[in-house]
């Protein structure tokens, strides 16, 4: 068993601490939004997870390009790790958005451009893992995965810009306004502190999980290689 | 101010949201931990199988030659003496 690097152990601990602080800021420090009430507090985790998930999908597309150029399986492992962690974070984003939508829009789900593109993005990456499961040859699996992740990576910016390009009821809280939006609000100074800290905290948590997942992928590959060696 | 609507109580949704976030993250961390533990077990088992067999064990595994029940030089001499007495 390979021991965990000290830096990763520290990062695990820091991740737990920043998650705790971010939860405190969201639940206690930030003021209650007057129109929507306490449910608005999920906004900090909703945006934090969305930011890291979309970043992870774009990172995976970059790793795909590097894999296709260098043909080194190390880049494939990085790509898988980035997509897996992002998929989990994006699931949290979607579920939190749905929970927020119920009191704000009076519905759990609506086929609005932002919600639709988000759901499509999530499904694209679920299908990515199904595709990989169906291919045995590691090189072929990595090549197909890289091309798929590269094309799938386009869905991340489309999802991000959906509220800025199309008519939608999803509010644009940062960097713009949407007159059609329902459930928007303007942030106070304390809300901004909680918001930016949540972005920072989820970035740290993402890096930590990403690193742990890369180590798992390395071990998986070594076990596969040893299995082949023993069976010969 | 007189016509301002009171802030609705949506704390139930907030609790549900945070619960979902923490549960999903905890499940993912647990899945990484369990997959790692299983792979570590597989790895140690495969390393055992892959170890080169030491020569002592190799000899032990080879079929052994039959030896007389009471082996050694003494017993051989005694057997020869008995034979001489007989004939």
Short mmCIF file of N, CA, C and O in Angstrom, two decimals, chain A residues 1 222 226 230, chain B residues 40-52:
data_model
loop_
_atom_site.label_atom_id
_atom_site.label_comp_id
_atom_site.label_asym_id
_atom_site.label_seq_id
_atom_site.Cartn_x
_atom_site.Cartn_y
_atom_site.Cartn_z
N UNK A 1 0.84 -1.20 0.00
CA UNK A 1 0.00 0.00 0.00
C UNK A 1 0.87 1.24 0.00
O UNK A 1 1.76 1.38 0.82
N UNK A 222 -2.07 0.11 -12.09
CA UNK A 222 -1.01 -0.82 -11.64
C UNK A 222 -1.60 -2.20 -11.34
O UNK A 222 -0.99 -3.21 -11.67
N UNK A 226 -0.55 -5.67 -13.22
CA UNK A 226 -0.10 -6.82 -12.45
C UNK A 226 -0.98 -8.05 -12.71
O UNK A 226 -0.49 -9.17 -12.79
N UNK A 230 0.47 -11.58 -13.97
CA UNK A 230 0.25 -12.83 -13.21
C UNK A 230 -0.47 -13.86 -14.06
O UNK A 230 -0.17 -15.05 -14.00
N UNK B 40 -6.15 -1.90 -2.94
CA UNK B 40 -4.98 -2.24 -2.12
C UNK B 40 -4.97 -3.73 -1.79
O UNK B 40 -3.92 -4.37 -1.83
N UNK B 41 -6.15 -4.28 -1.48
CA UNK B 41 -6.25 -5.72 -1.18
C UNK B 41 -5.88 -6.53 -2.42
O UNK B 41 -5.12 -7.50 -2.34
N UNK B 42 -6.43 -6.12 -3.59
CA UNK B 42 -6.11 -6.82 -4.84
C UNK B 42 -4.61 -6.77 -5.11
O UNK B 42 -4.00 -7.76 -5.51
N UNK B 43 -4.05 -5.59 -4.88
CA UNK B 43 -2.62 -5.38 -5.16
C UNK B 43 -1.76 -6.31 -4.31
O UNK B 43 -0.86 -6.97 -4.83
N UNK B 44 -2.07 -6.38 -3.00
CA UNK B 44 -1.23 -7.21 -2.12
C UNK B 44 -1.39 -8.69 -2.48
O UNK B 44 -0.43 -9.46 -2.45
N UNK B 45 -2.60 -9.10 -2.87
CA UNK B 45 -2.83 -10.49 -3.26
C UNK B 45 -2.06 -10.82 -4.55
O UNK B 45 -1.40 -11.85 -4.64
N UNK B 46 -2.11 -9.89 -5.51
CA UNK B 46 -1.42 -10.11 -6.78
C UNK B 46 0.10 -10.11 -6.59
O UNK B 46 0.81 -10.87 -7.23
N UNK B 47 0.58 -9.27 -5.68
CA UNK B 47 2.02 -9.25 -5.39
C UNK B 47 2.47 -10.56 -4.78
O UNK B 47 3.55 -11.05 -5.08
N UNK B 48 1.62 -11.16 -3.92
CA UNK B 48 1.92 -12.47 -3.34
C UNK B 48 2.04 -13.52 -4.43
O UNK B 48 2.95 -14.33 -4.44
N UNK B 49 1.09 -13.46 -5.37
CA UNK B 49 1.08 -14.44 -6.46
C UNK B 49 2.28 -14.26 -7.39
O UNK B 49 2.78 -15.20 -7.97
N UNK B 50 2.71 -13.00 -7.51
CA UNK B 50 3.78 -12.67 -8.46
C UNK B 50 5.17 -12.90 -7.88
O UNK B 50 6.15 -12.90 -8.61
N UNK B 51 5.26 -13.13 -6.55
CA UNK B 51 6.57 -13.30 -5.89
C UNK B 51 7.29 -14.51 -6.48
O UNK B 51 6.67 -15.56 -6.66
N UNK B 52 8.65 -14.40 -6.76
CA UNK B 52 9.39 -15.58 -7.21
C UNK B 52 9.47 -16.61 -6.07
O UNK B 52 9.72 -16.24 -4.92
#
